[in-house]
Amino acid sequence: MARVLVVDDEPNIVLSLEFLMEQAGFEVVTAEDGEQALAQVTDSQPDLLLLDISLPGISGFDVLERLRSEEATSKLAIIMLTAHGRDVEREKGMALGADDYITKPFSTQALVEKVKKLLLKDQP
């Protein structure tokens, strides 16, 4: 079973994403800030991250940059989730190595499809 790490500082979003991913058949772990996200990546070794940009402490962009700079996590599937829909933020996320970028509010069905597509991409 694929493991998804949900990183968001808004508890209601974490709960809804956790429920959504579990319903789609994924194991879910969560983090509420950048430091926890980096620790969870090491501890739980997720297959994919749903990563908010606006986090207390280390931003989602910084988490993305750190994960991409480490050989062990450089290929980890990462979808940026954000309320910031401006093109400049999207371009920054993609330039830093995000696999996808989704703005809130988002279609739950579209999100599940993107997660499945990214996880299947890594299957032999």
Coordinates of C-alpha atoms in Angstrom, one line a residue:
M1 CA 0.0 0.0 0.0
A2 CA 1.4 3.4 -1.0
R3 CA 2.0 5.9 1.8
V4 CA 1.1 9.5 1.4
L5 CA 2.4 12.3 3.7
V6 CA -0.1 15.1 4.1
V7 CA 1.7 18.4 5.2
D8 CA -0.6 21.3 6.1
D9 CA -1.0 23.6 9.1
E10 CA -4.8 23.8 8.9
P11 CA -6.2 20.8 10.9
N12 CA -9.5 20.7 8.8
I13 CA -7.5 20.4 5.6
V14 CA -5.3 17.7 7.1
L15 CA -8.4 15.8 8.2
S16 CA -10.1 16.0 4.9
L17 CA -7.0 15.1 2.9
E18 CA -6.3 12.2 5.3
F19 CA -9.9 10.9 4.8
L20 CA -9.7 11.4 1.0
M21 CA -6.4 9.5 0.7
E22 CA -7.5 6.7 3.0
Q23 CA -10.7 6.3 1.0
A24 CA -8.6 6.1 -2.2
G25 CA -6.7 3.2 -0.6
F26 CA -3.5 4.9 0.7
E27 CA -1.8 4.7 4.0
V28 CA -1.6 8.3 5.4
V29 CA 0.8 10.0 7.7
T30 CA 0.6 13.7 8.6
A31 CA 2.7 16.7 9.6
E32 CA 1.7 20.2 10.5
D33 CA 4.9 22.1 9.7
G34 CA 8.1 21.9 7.7
E35 CA 10.2 20.5 10.5
Q36 CA 7.7 17.7 11.1
A37 CA 7.4 17.0 7.4
L38 CA 11.2 16.5 7.1
A39 CA 11.2 14.2 10.1
Q40 CA 8.2 12.2 8.8
V41 CA 9.9 11.7 5.4
T42 CA 12.9 10.1 7.3
D43 CA 10.7 8.2 9.7
S44 CA 7.9 6.9 7.6
Q45 CA 9.4 7.0 4.1
P46 CA 6.3 8.1 2.2
D47 CA 5.8 7.4 -1.5
L48 CA 4.3 10.8 -2.1
L49 CA 3.9 14.2 -0.3
L50 CA 1.0 16.5 -0.5
L51 CA 2.8 19.7 0.6
D52 CA 1.3 23.0 1.6
I53 CA 3.5 26.1 0.8
S54 CA 2.4 28.3 3.7
L55 CA 3.7 26.5 6.8
P56 CA 4.9 27.8 10.1
G57 CA 8.7 27.7 10.4
I58 CA 10.2 26.1 7.2
S59 CA 8.0 26.9 4.2
G60 CA 6.8 24.2 1.8
F61 CA 9.2 25.6 -0.8
D62 CA 12.1 25.1 1.6
V63 CA 11.0 21.6 2.4
L64 CA 10.7 20.9 -1.3
E65 CA 14.2 22.3 -1.9
R66 CA 15.7 20.2 0.9
L67 CA 14.1 17.0 -0.3
R68 CA 15.3 17.6 -3.8
S69 CA 18.8 18.2 -2.7
E70 CA 19.1 14.9 -0.8
E71 CA 19.9 11.9 -3.0
A72 CA 17.6 9.6 -0.9
T73 CA 14.5 11.9 -1.5
S74 CA 15.4 13.5 -4.8
K75 CA 12.9 11.4 -6.7
L76 CA 10.1 11.5 -4.1
A77 CA 6.8 12.4 -5.7
I78 CA 5.7 15.8 -4.4
I79 CA 2.5 17.7 -5.1
M80 CA 2.4 21.3 -3.9
L81 CA -1.0 22.3 -2.4
T82 CA -1.6 26.0 -1.9
A83 CA -4.1 28.8 -1.7
H84 CA -1.5 30.8 -3.7
G85 CA -2.6 30.5 -7.3
R86 CA -0.4 33.1 -8.8
D87 CA 1.7 32.0 -11.7
V88 CA 4.9 33.1 -10.1
E89 CA 4.4 30.7 -7.2
R90 CA 3.4 27.9 -9.5
E91 CA 6.5 28.5 -11.6
K92 CA 8.7 28.6 -8.4
G93 CA 7.3 25.3 -7.2
M94 CA 7.8 23.6 -10.5
A95 CA 11.3 25.1 -10.9
L96 CA 12.2 23.7 -7.4
G97 CA 11.2 20.3 -8.6
A98 CA 7.5 19.7 -7.6
D99 CA 5.8 17.0 -9.6
D100 CA 2.5 18.9 -9.7
Y101 CA 1.0 22.1 -8.2
I102 CA -2.7 22.3 -7.1
T103 CA -4.4 25.4 -5.9
K104 CA -7.0 25.3 -3.1
P105 CA -9.9 24.9 -3.3
F106 CA -9.4 21.8 -5.5
S107 CA -11.4 19.0 -6.9
T108 CA -11.0 16.0 -4.6
Q109 CA -11.5 13.6 -7.6
A110 CA -8.8 15.4 -9.6
L111 CA -6.4 15.3 -6.6
V112 CA -6.9 11.6 -6.2
E113 CA -6.3 11.0 -9.9
K114 CA -3.1 13.1 -9.8
V115 CA -1.8 11.1 -6.8
K116 CA -2.6 7.8 -8.4
K117 CA -1.0 8.8 -11.7
L118 CA 2.2 10.0 -9.9
L119 CA 2.4 6.8 -7.8
L120 CA 1.8 4.6 -10.8
K121 CA 4.6 6.4 -12.7
D122 CA 7.1 4.9 -10.3
Q123 CA 5.8 1.3 -10.7
P124 CA 7.9 -1.1 -12.8

